[in-house]
């Protein structure tokens, strides 16, 4: 009888461990994948070099990229571009009605976007107030998301597991997806 008790306790623990392991879907949710693919593809379109994408099991992600800057770069243009890239993840999510409810949870880095807009206003007051700059960059981010939707979808489909993709991985995925879409 004691052996039976031990066996059932053991079975219970195995079942519990299996339940924990399988309670998390093996693939990251498409909302998260589209969001990060949005940053990557829009950054790529603006000539930024991909440095990597991280998808974490708590369903947060990160896309890093770098622009090869020169001394004579226009700081206002660069900040505008980087703000559009930052806004693009959120903008992509809004392109899919089924993800709108979860969209606010993955809004972009609004604080740094506001700081950028304030700096752009200081550099170039003719562009308008910080709010007006935010509005115009948001319009451009929405356009970038819409205009690149097929490529963003294709890239998101390849981000099929939690973990890290190197810059080379991301660039290869974008290149392969572009080729497939051209055919």
mmCIF file of N, CA, C and O in Angstrom, residues 39-89:
data_model
loop_
_atom_site.group_PDB
_atom_site.id
_atom_site.type_symbol
_atom_site.label_atom_id
_atom_site.label_comp_id
_atom_site.label_asym_id
_atom_site.label_seq_id
_atom_site.Cartn_x
_atom_site.Cartn_y
_atom_site.Cartn_z
ATOM 1 N N UNK A 39 9.634 46.262 -36.162
ATOM 2 C CA UNK A 39 10.838 47.056 -35.895
ATOM 3 C C UNK A 39 11.951 46.690 -36.867
ATOM 4 O O UNK A 39 12.606 47.555 -37.443
ATOM 5 N N UNK A 40 12.159 45.380 -37.051
ATOM 6 C CA UNK A 40 13.278 44.906 -37.865
ATOM 7 C C UNK A 40 13.132 45.323 -39.329
ATOM 8 O O UNK A 40 14.068 45.837 -39.934
ATOM 9 N N UNK A 41 11.948 45.095 -39.899
ATOM 10 C CA UNK A 41 11.741 45.372 -41.323
ATOM 11 C C UNK A 41 11.763 46.878 -41.600
ATOM 12 O O UNK A 41 12.401 47.329 -42.554
ATOM 13 N N UNK A 42 11.102 47.664 -40.761
ATOM 14 C CA UNK A 42 11.091 49.115 -40.984
ATOM 15 C C UNK A 42 12.512 49.671 -40.798
ATOM 16 O O UNK A 42 12.963 50.509 -41.590
ATOM 17 N N UNK A 43 13.235 49.165 -39.803
ATOM 18 C CA UNK A 43 14.630 49.575 -39.626
ATOM 19 C C UNK A 43 15.471 49.241 -40.848
ATOM 20 O O UNK A 43 16.252 50.061 -41.347
ATOM 21 N N UNK A 44 15.288 48.033 -41.345
ATOM 22 C CA UNK A 44 15.993 47.576 -42.549
ATOM 23 C C UNK A 44 15.679 48.488 -43.734
ATOM 24 O O UNK A 44 16.575 48.880 -44.489
ATOM 25 N N UNK A 45 14.412 48.863 -43.900
ATOM 26 C CA UNK A 45 13.997 49.751 -44.999
ATOM 27 C C UNK A 45 14.674 51.115 -44.914
ATOM 28 O O UNK A 45 14.906 51.765 -45.924
ATOM 29 N N UNK A 46 14.982 51.534 -43.675
ATOM 30 C CA UNK A 46 15.654 52.822 -43.493
ATOM 31 C C UNK A 46 17.181 52.683 -43.510
ATOM 32 O O UNK A 46 17.882 53.631 -43.194
ATOM 33 N N UNK A 47 17.679 51.490 -43.835
ATOM 34 C CA UNK A 47 19.121 51.306 -43.949
ATOM 35 C C UNK A 47 19.845 51.013 -42.652
ATOM 36 O O UNK A 47 21.058 51.158 -42.560
ATOM 37 N N UNK A 48 19.097 50.577 -41.641
ATOM 38 C CA UNK A 48 19.732 50.216 -40.369
ATOM 39 C C UNK A 48 20.216 48.776 -40.430
ATOM 40 O O UNK A 48 19.605 47.934 -41.085
ATOM 41 N N UNK A 49 21.331 48.501 -39.732
ATOM 42 C CA UNK A 49 21.902 47.163 -39.677
ATOM 43 C C UNK A 49 21.271 46.406 -38.520
ATOM 44 O O UNK A 49 21.242 46.902 -37.389
ATOM 45 N N UNK A 50 20.771 45.222 -38.792
ATOM 46 C CA UNK A 50 20.130 44.414 -37.761
ATOM 47 C C UNK A 50 21.186 43.852 -36.813
ATOM 48 O O UNK A 50 22.215 43.353 -37.253
ATOM 49 N N UNK A 51 20.913 43.940 -35.526
ATOM 50 C CA UNK A 51 21.837 43.398 -34.530
ATOM 51 C C UNK A 51 21.249 42.215 -33.762
ATOM 52 O O UNK A 51 21.972 41.490 -33.111
ATOM 53 N N UNK A 52 19.937 42.036 -33.865
ATOM 54 C CA UNK A 52 19.346 40.870 -33.211
ATOM 55 C C UNK A 52 17.905 41.092 -32.781
ATOM 56 O O UNK A 52 17.441 42.221 -32.675
ATOM 57 N N UNK A 53 17.228 39.967 -32.587
ATOM 58 C CA UNK A 53 15.872 39.976 -32.041
ATOM 59 C C UNK A 53 15.829 38.979 -30.896
ATOM 60 O O UNK A 53 16.313 37.866 -31.026
ATOM 61 N N UNK A 54 15.268 39.411 -29.777
ATOM 62 C CA UNK A 54 15.094 38.547 -28.618
ATOM 63 C C UNK A 54 13.605 38.389 -28.340
ATOM 64 O O UNK A 54 12.882 39.382 -28.259
ATOM 65 N N UNK A 55 13.143 37.144 -28.257
ATOM 66 C CA UNK A 55 11.760 36.872 -27.853
ATOM 67 C C UNK A 55 11.811 36.109 -26.536
ATOM 68 O O UNK A 55 12.357 35.010 -26.475
ATOM 69 N N UNK A 56 11.275 36.699 -25.478
ATOM 70 C CA UNK A 56 11.342 36.087 -24.150
ATOM 71 C C UNK A 56 10.056 35.329 -23.825
ATOM 72 O O UNK A 56 9.000 35.658 -24.340
ATOM 73 N N UNK A 57 10.192 34.352 -22.934
ATOM 74 C CA UNK A 57 9.043 33.501 -22.594
ATOM 75 C C UNK A 57 7.964 34.233 -21.814
ATOM 76 O O UNK A 57 6.855 33.735 -21.680
ATOM 77 N N UNK A 58 8.277 35.437 -21.320
ATOM 78 C CA UNK A 58 7.208 36.217 -20.682
ATOM 79 C C UNK A 58 6.482 37.056 -21.738
ATOM 80 O O UNK A 58 5.718 37.961 -21.412
ATOM 81 N N UNK A 59 6.735 36.730 -23.000
ATOM 82 C CA UNK A 59 6.109 37.390 -24.148
ATOM 83 C C UNK A 59 6.447 38.875 -24.264
ATOM 84 O O UNK A 59 5.632 39.700 -24.651
ATOM 85 N N UNK A 60 7.707 39.181 -23.932
ATOM 86 C CA UNK A 60 8.254 40.497 -24.254
ATOM 87 C C UNK A 60 9.358 40.266 -25.280
ATOM 88 O O UNK A 60 9.896 39.156 -25.375
ATOM 89 N N UNK A 61 9.652 41.275 -26.042
ATOM 90 C CA UNK A 61 10.673 41.123 -27.077
ATOM 91 C C UNK A 61 11.518 42.368 -27.190
ATOM 92 O O UNK A 61 11.227 43.400 -26.596
ATOM 93 N N UNK A 62 12.571 42.228 -27.974
ATOM 94 C CA UNK A 62 13.489 43.335 -28.187
ATOM 95 C C UNK A 62 14.112 43.177 -29.556
ATOM 96 O O UNK A 62 14.520 42.083 -29.927
ATOM 97 N N UNK A 63 14.178 44.272 -30.298
ATOM 98 C CA UNK A 63 14.862 44.263 -31.586
ATOM 99 C C UNK A 63 15.923 45.341 -31.513
ATOM 100 O O UNK A 63 15.626 46.478 -31.159
ATOM 101 N N UNK A 64 17.163 44.972 -31.806
ATOM 102 C CA UNK A 64 18.208 46.000 -31.778
ATOM 103 C C UNK A 64 18.809 46.129 -33.172
ATOM 104 O O UNK A 64 18.965 45.155 -33.904
ATOM 105 N N UNK A 65 19.105 47.357 -33.510
ATOM 106 C CA UNK A 65 19.694 47.649 -34.807
ATOM 107 C C UNK A 65 20.532 48.904 -34.682
ATOM 108 O O UNK A 65 20.409 49.647 -33.724
ATOM 109 N N UNK A 66 21.382 49.119 -35.673
ATOM 110 C CA UNK A 66 22.310 50.241 -35.582
ATOM 111 C C UNK A 66 22.430 50.909 -36.936
ATOM 112 O O UNK A 66 22.453 50.240 -37.975
ATOM 113 N N UNK A 67 22.512 52.229 -36.900
ATOM 114 C CA UNK A 67 22.722 52.998 -38.113
ATOM 115 C C UNK A 67 24.170 53.423 -38.139
ATOM 116 O O UNK A 67 24.698 53.882 -37.127
ATOM 117 N N UNK A 68 24.811 53.250 -39.278
ATOM 118 C CA UNK A 68 26.199 53.683 -39.427
ATOM 119 C C UNK A 68 26.190 55.199 -39.612
ATOM 120 O O UNK A 68 25.882 55.698 -40.695
ATOM 121 N N UNK A 69 26.469 55.924 -38.531
ATOM 122 C CA UNK A 69 26.363 57.385 -38.581
ATOM 123 C C UNK A 69 27.688 58.014 -38.971
ATOM 124 O O UNK A 69 28.756 57.486 -38.665
ATOM 125 N N UNK A 70 27.568 59.138 -39.619
ATOM 126 C CA UNK A 70 28.752 59.933 -39.955
ATOM 127 C C UNK A 70 28.709 61.238 -39.203
ATOM 128 O O UNK A 70 27.674 61.611 -38.640
ATOM 129 N N UNK A 71 29.795 61.955 -39.188
ATOM 130 C CA UNK A 71 29.886 63.215 -38.461
ATOM 131 C C UNK A 71 28.884 64.247 -38.988
ATOM 132 O O UNK A 71 28.387 65.084 -38.258
ATOM 133 N N UNK A 72 28.601 64.188 -40.293
ATOM 134 C CA UNK A 72 27.759 65.216 -40.905
ATOM 135 C C UNK A 72 26.287 64.815 -40.974
ATOM 136 O O UNK A 72 25.494 65.445 -41.663
ATOM 137 N N UNK A 73 25.928 63.739 -40.273
ATOM 138 C CA UNK A 73 24.525 63.321 -40.289
ATOM 139 C C UNK A 73 23.620 64.389 -39.701
ATOM 140 O O UNK A 73 23.978 65.052 -38.738
ATOM 141 N N UNK A 74 22.434 64.504 -40.288
ATOM 142 C CA UNK A 74 21.435 65.419 -39.775
ATOM 143 C C UNK A 74 20.778 64.764 -38.565
ATOM 144 O O UNK A 74 20.060 63.778 -38.699
ATOM 145 N N UNK A 75 21.026 65.317 -37.388
ATOM 146 C CA UNK A 75 20.541 64.726 -36.139
ATOM 147 C C UNK A 75 19.016 64.668 -36.110
ATOM 148 O O UNK A 75 18.439 63.694 -35.630
ATOM 149 N N UNK A 76 18.363 65.692 -36.631
ATOM 150 C CA UNK A 76 16.901 65.716 -36.639
ATOM 151 C C UNK A 76 16.349 64.561 -37.477
ATOM 152 O O UNK A 76 15.443 63.846 -37.037
ATOM 153 N N UNK A 77 16.910 64.369 -38.665
ATOM 154 C CA UNK A 77 16.447 63.294 -39.553
ATOM 155 C C UNK A 77 16.675 61.934 -38.898
ATOM 156 O O UNK A 77 15.812 61.056 -38.931
ATOM 157 N N UNK A 78 17.842 61.777 -38.287
ATOM 158 C CA UNK A 78 18.165 60.509 -37.637
ATOM 159 C C UNK A 78 17.199 60.210 -36.490
ATOM 160 O O UNK A 78 16.701 59.090 -36.352
ATOM 161 N N UNK A 79 16.913 61.208 -35.665
ATOM 162 C CA UNK A 79 15.972 61.017 -34.548
ATOM 163 C C UNK A 79 14.564 60.734 -35.058
ATOM 164 O O UNK A 79 13.847 59.916 -34.485
ATOM 165 N N UNK A 80 14.168 61.394 -36.142
ATOM 166 C CA UNK A 80 12.855 61.126 -36.734
ATOM 167 C C UNK A 80 12.772 59.671 -37.178
ATOM 168 O O UNK A 80 11.797 58.975 -36.895
ATOM 169 N N UNK A 81 13.822 59.229 -37.882
ATOM 170 C CA UNK A 81 13.854 57.859 -38.395
ATOM 171 C C UNK A 81 13.787 56.854 -37.255
ATOM 172 O O UNK A 81 13.009 55.897 -37.302
ATOM 173 N N UNK A 82 14.585 57.076 -36.221
ATOM 174 C CA UNK A 82 14.629 56.127 -35.109
ATOM 175 C C UNK A 82 13.309 56.104 -34.340
ATOM 176 O O UNK A 82 12.910 55.060 -33.828
ATOM 177 N N UNK A 83 12.617 57.229 -34.295
ATOM 178 C CA UNK A 83 11.314 57.278 -33.641
ATOM 179 C C UNK A 83 10.284 56.506 -34.469
ATOM 180 O O UNK A 83 9.463 55.765 -33.912
ATOM 181 N N UNK A 84 10.346 56.656 -35.785
ATOM 182 C CA UNK A 84 9.441 55.896 -36.671
ATOM 183 C C UNK A 84 9.677 54.395 -36.497
ATOM 184 O O UNK A 84 8.724 53.620 -36.365
ATOM 185 N N UNK A 85 10.944 53.989 -36.449
ATOM 186 C CA UNK A 85 11.276 52.565 -36.264
ATOM 187 C C UNK A 85 10.732 52.079 -34.919
ATOM 188 O O UNK A 85 10.164 50.993 -34.818
ATOM 189 N N UNK A 86 10.894 52.905 -33.879
ATOM 190 C CA UNK A 86 10.398 52.557 -32.550
ATOM 191 C C UNK A 86 8.879 52.419 -32.547
ATOM 192 O O UNK A 86 8.320 51.491 -31.957
ATOM 193 N N UNK A 87 8.200 53.338 -33.233
ATOM 194 C CA UNK A 87 6.731 53.317 -33.286
ATOM 195 C C UNK A 87 6.200 52.185 -34.170
ATOM 196 O O UNK A 87 5.037 51.788 -34.042
ATOM 197 N N UNK A 88 7.045 51.678 -35.061
ATOM 198 C CA UNK A 88 6.587 50.709 -36.072
ATOM 199 C C UNK A 88 6.051 49.416 -35.463
ATOM 200 O O UNK A 88 5.095 48.844 -35.980
ATOM 201 N N UNK A 89 6.626 48.958 -34.356
ATOM 202 C CA UNK A 89 6.151 47.716 -33.733
ATOM 203 C C UNK A 89 4.698 47.824 -33.324
ATOM 204 O O UNK A 89 3.879 46.944 -33.609
#
